[in-house]
PDB file of C-alpha atoms in Angstrom:
ATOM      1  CA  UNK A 175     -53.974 131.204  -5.114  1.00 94.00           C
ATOM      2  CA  UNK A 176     -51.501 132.960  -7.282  1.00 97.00           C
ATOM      3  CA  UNK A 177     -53.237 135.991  -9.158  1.00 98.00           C
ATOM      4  CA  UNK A 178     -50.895 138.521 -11.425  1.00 98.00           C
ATOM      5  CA  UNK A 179     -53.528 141.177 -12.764  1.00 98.00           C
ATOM      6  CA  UNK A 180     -52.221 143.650 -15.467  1.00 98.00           C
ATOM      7  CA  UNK A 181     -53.527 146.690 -16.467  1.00 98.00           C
ATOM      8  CA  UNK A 182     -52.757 149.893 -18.546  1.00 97.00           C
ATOM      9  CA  UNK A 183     -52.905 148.936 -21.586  1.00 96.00           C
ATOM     10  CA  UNK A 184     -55.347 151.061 -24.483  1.00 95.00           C
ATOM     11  CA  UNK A 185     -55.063 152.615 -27.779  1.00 95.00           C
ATOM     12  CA  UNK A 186     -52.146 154.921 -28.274  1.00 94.00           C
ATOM     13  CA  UNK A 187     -50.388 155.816 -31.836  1.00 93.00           C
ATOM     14  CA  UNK A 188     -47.207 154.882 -33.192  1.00 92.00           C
ATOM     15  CA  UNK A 189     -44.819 157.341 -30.925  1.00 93.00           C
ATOM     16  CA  UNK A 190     -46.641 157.459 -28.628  1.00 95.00           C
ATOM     17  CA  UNK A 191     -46.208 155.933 -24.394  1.00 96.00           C
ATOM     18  CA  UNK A 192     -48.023 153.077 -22.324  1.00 97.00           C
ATOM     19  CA  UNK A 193     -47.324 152.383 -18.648  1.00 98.00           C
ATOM     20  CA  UNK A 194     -48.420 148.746 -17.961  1.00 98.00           C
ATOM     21  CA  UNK A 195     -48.740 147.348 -14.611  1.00 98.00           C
ATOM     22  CA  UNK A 196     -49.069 143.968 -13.004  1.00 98.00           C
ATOM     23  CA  UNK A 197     -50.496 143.941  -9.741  1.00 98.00           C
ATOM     24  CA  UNK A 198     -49.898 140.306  -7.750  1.00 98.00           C
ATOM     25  CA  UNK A 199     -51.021 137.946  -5.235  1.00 97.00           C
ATOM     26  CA  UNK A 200     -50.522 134.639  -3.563  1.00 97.00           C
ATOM     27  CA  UNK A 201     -46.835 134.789  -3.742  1.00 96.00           C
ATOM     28  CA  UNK A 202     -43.373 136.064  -1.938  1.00 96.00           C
ATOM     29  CA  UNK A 203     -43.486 138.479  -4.625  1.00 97.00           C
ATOM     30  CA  UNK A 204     -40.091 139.836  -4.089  1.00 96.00           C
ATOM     31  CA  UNK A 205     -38.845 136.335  -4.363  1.00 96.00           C
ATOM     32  CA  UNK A 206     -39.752 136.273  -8.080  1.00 97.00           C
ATOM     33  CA  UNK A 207     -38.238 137.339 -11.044  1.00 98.00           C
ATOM     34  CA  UNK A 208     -41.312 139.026 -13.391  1.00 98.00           C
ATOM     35  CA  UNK A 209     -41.506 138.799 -17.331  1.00 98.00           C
ATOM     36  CA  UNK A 210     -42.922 140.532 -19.895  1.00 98.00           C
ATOM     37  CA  UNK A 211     -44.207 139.249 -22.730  1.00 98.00           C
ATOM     38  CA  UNK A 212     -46.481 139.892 -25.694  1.00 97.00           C
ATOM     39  CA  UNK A 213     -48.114 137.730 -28.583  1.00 97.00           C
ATOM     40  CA  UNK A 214     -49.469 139.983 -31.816  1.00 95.00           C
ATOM     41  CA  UNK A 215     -52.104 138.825 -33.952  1.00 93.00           C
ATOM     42  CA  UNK A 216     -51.115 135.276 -35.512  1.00 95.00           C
ATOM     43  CA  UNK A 217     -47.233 135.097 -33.949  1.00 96.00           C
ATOM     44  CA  UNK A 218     -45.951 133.579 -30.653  1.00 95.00           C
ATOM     45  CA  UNK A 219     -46.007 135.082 -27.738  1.00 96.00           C
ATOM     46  CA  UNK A 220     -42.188 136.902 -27.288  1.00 97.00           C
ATOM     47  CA  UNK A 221     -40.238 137.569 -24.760  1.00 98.00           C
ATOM     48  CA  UNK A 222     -39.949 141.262 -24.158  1.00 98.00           C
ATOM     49  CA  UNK A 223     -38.443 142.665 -20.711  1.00 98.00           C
ATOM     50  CA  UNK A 224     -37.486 140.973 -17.296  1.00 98.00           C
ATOM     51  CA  UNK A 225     -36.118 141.377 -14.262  1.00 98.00           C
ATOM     52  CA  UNK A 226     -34.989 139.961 -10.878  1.00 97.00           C
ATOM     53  CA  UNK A 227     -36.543 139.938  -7.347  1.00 95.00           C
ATOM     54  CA  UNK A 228     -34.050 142.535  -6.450  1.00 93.00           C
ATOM     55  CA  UNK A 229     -34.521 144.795  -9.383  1.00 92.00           C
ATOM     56  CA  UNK A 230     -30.910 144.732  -9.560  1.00 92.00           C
ATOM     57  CA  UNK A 231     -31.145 142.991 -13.102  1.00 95.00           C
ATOM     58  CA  UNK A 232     -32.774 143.597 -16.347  1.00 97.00           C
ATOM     59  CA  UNK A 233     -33.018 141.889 -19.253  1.00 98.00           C
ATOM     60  CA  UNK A 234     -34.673 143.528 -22.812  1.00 98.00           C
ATOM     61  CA  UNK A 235     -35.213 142.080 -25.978  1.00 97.00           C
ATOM     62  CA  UNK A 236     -33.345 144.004 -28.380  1.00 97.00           C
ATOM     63  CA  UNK A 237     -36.445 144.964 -30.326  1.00 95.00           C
ATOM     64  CA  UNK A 238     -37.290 147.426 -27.000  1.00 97.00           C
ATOM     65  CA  UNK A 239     -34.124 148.443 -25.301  1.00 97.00           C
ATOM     66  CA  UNK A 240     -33.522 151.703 -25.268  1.00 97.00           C
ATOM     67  CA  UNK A 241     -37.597 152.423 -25.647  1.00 97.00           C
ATOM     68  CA  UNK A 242     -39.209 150.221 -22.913  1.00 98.00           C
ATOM     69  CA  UNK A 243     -38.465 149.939 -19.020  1.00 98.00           C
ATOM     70  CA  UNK A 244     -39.177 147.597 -16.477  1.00 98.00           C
ATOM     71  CA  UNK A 245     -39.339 148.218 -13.344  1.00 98.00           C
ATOM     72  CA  UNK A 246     -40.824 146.996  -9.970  1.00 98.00           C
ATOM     73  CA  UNK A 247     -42.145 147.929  -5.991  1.00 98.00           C
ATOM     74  CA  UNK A 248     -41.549 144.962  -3.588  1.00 97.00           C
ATOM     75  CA  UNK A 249     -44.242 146.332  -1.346  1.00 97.00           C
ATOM     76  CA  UNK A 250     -46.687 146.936  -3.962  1.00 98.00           C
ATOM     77  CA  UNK A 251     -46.248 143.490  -4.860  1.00 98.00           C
ATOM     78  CA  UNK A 252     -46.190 145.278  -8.577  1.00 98.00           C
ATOM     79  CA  UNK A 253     -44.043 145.154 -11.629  1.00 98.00           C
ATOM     80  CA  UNK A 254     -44.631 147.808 -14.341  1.00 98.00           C
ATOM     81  CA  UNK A 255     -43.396 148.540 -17.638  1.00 98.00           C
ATOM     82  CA  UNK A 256     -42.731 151.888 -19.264  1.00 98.00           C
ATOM     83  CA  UNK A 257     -42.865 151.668 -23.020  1.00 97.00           C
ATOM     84  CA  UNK A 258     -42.070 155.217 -24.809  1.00 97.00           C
ATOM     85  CA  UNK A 259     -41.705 155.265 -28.882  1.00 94.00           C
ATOM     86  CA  UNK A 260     -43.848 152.649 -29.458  1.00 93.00           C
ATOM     87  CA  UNK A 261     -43.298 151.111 -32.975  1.00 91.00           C
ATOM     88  CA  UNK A 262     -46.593 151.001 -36.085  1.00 88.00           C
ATOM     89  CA  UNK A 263     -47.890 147.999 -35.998  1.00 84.00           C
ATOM     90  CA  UNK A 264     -47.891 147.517 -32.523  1.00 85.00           C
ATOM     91  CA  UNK A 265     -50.611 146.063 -31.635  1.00 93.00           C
ATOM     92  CA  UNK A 266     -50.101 142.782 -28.959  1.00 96.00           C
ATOM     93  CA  UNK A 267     -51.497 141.571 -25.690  1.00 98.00           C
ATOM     94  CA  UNK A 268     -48.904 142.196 -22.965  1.00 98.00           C
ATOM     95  CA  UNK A 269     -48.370 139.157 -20.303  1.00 98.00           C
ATOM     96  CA  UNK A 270     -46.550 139.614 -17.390  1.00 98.00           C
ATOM     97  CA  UNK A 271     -45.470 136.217 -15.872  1.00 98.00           C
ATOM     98  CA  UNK A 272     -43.752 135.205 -12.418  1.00 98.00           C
ATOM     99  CA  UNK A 273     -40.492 133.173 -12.417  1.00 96.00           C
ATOM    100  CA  UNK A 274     -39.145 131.855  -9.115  1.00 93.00           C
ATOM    101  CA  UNK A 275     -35.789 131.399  -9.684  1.00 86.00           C
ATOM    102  CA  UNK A 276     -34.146 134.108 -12.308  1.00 90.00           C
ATOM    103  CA  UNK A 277     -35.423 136.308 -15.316  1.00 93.00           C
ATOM    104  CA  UNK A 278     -35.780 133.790 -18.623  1.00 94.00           C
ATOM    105  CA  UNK A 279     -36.459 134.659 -22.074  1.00 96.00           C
ATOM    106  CA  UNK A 280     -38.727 130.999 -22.489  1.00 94.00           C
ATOM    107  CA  UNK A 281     -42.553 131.816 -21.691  1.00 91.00           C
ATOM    108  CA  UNK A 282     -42.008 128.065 -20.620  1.00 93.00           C
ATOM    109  CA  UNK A 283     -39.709 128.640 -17.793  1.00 93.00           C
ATOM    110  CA  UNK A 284     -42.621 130.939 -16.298  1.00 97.00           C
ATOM    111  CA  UNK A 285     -45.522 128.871 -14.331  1.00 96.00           C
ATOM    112  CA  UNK A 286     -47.534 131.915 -13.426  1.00 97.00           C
ATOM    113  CA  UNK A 287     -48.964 134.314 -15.900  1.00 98.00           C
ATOM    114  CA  UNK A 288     -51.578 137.070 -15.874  1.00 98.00           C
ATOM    115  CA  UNK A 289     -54.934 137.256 -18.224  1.00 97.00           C
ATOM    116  CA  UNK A 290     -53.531 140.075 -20.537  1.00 98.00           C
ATOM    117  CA  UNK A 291     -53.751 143.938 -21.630  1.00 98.00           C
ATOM    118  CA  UNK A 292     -54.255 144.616 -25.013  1.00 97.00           C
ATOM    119  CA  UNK A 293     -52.356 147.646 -26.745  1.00 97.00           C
ATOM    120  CA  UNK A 294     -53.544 148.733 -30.138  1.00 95.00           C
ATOM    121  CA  UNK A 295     -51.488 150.799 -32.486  1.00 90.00           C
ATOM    122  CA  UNK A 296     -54.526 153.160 -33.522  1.00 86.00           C
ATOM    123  CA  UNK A 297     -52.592 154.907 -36.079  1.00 80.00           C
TER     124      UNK A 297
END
């Protein structure tokens, strides 16, 4: 049974830094590519950071780069995200989501997807 398990998230202020992980089971995991994605309050879940089994490619949506980082440990089984600067308004539940073939922006293309951590902007 597949089981991706995130965790990290909390309150933290506009500025301010999250490190999110995602914790996995059931599967090759280092023959995935992992997602990130989050859904605010009455919106669609978005795409936000991926990257492939390797590690050797990222992929941000342009709303993070330069403030968020993905990253993962094949023997952990784990994929984490570092998010720094974090934006008012903030507030979302964070998904991360495993992808056999190759990082995709589409929550569709991703069969397997964790419960959830919810980060609230507490400014």
């Amino acid at each position: 049974q597949v089981q991706l398990v995130e965790s990290g998230g909390g309150l933290v202020q506009a500025g301010g830094s999250l490190r999110l992980s995602c914790a996995t089971s059931g599967l090759t995991f280092s023959t995935f590519a992992m997602g990130w994605f989050r859904q605010a309050p009455g919106k669609e879940r978005e795409f936000v950071a991926g990257i492939g089994w390797s590690g050797g490619r990222t992929d941000y949506a342009d709303s993070v780069k330069g403030r968020f980082t993905i990253s993962r440990d094949n023997c952990k089984n784990t994929v984490y995200m570092q998010m720094n600067s974090l934006k008012p308004g903030g507030t979302a539940v964070y998904y991360c989501a495993a992808e056999r073939f190759a990082v995709a922006r589409t929550h569709r293309d991703y069969p397997y997807w964790g419960q959830g951590t919810q980060v609230t902007d507490s400014s």
